[in-house]
CSV table of C-alpha atoms in Angstrom, one decimal:
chain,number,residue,atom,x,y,z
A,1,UNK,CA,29.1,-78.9,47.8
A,2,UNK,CA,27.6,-75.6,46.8
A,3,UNK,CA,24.8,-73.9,48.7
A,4,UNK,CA,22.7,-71.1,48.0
A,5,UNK,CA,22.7,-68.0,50.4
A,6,UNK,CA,18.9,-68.1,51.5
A,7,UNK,CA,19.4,-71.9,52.5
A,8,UNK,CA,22.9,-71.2,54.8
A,9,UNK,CA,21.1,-72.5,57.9
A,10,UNK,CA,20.7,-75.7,56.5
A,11,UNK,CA,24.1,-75.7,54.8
A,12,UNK,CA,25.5,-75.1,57.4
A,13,UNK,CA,24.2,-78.1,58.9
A,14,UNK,CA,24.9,-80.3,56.3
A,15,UNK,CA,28.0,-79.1,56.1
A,16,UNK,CA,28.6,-80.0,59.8
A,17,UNK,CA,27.3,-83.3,59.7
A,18,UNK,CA,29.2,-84.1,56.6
A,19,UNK,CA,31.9,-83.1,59.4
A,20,UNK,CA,31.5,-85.1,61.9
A,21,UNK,CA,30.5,-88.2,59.6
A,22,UNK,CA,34.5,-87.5,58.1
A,23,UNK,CA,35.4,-87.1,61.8
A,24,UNK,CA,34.0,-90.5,63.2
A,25,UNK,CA,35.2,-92.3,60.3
A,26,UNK,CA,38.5,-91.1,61.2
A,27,UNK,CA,38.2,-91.8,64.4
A,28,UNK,CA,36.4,-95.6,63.9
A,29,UNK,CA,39.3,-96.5,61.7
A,30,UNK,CA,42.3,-95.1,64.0
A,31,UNK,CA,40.4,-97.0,66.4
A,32,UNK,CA,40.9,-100.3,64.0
A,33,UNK,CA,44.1,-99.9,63.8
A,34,UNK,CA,44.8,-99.7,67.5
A,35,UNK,CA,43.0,-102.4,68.1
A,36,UNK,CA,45.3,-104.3,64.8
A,37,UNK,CA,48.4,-103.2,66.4
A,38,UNK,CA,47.1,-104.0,69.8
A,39,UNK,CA,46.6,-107.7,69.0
């Protein structure tokens, strides 16, 4: 994703979102799989 250099703030915090949406996918699916296994 590129961003322009006037608009970092807001990059930056899209960029960080995009993060932590990645990051609880991760963790929702590791979570799945525990709870597969678990059964």
């Amino acid at each position: 994703m590129m961003c322009c250099p006037q608009c970092s703030g807001s990059c930056a915090a899209l960029r960080f979102s995009e993060i932590r949406n990645l990051l609880s996918m991760v963790f929702l699916k590791q979570l799945l799989i525990i709870i597969i296994i678990g059964w």
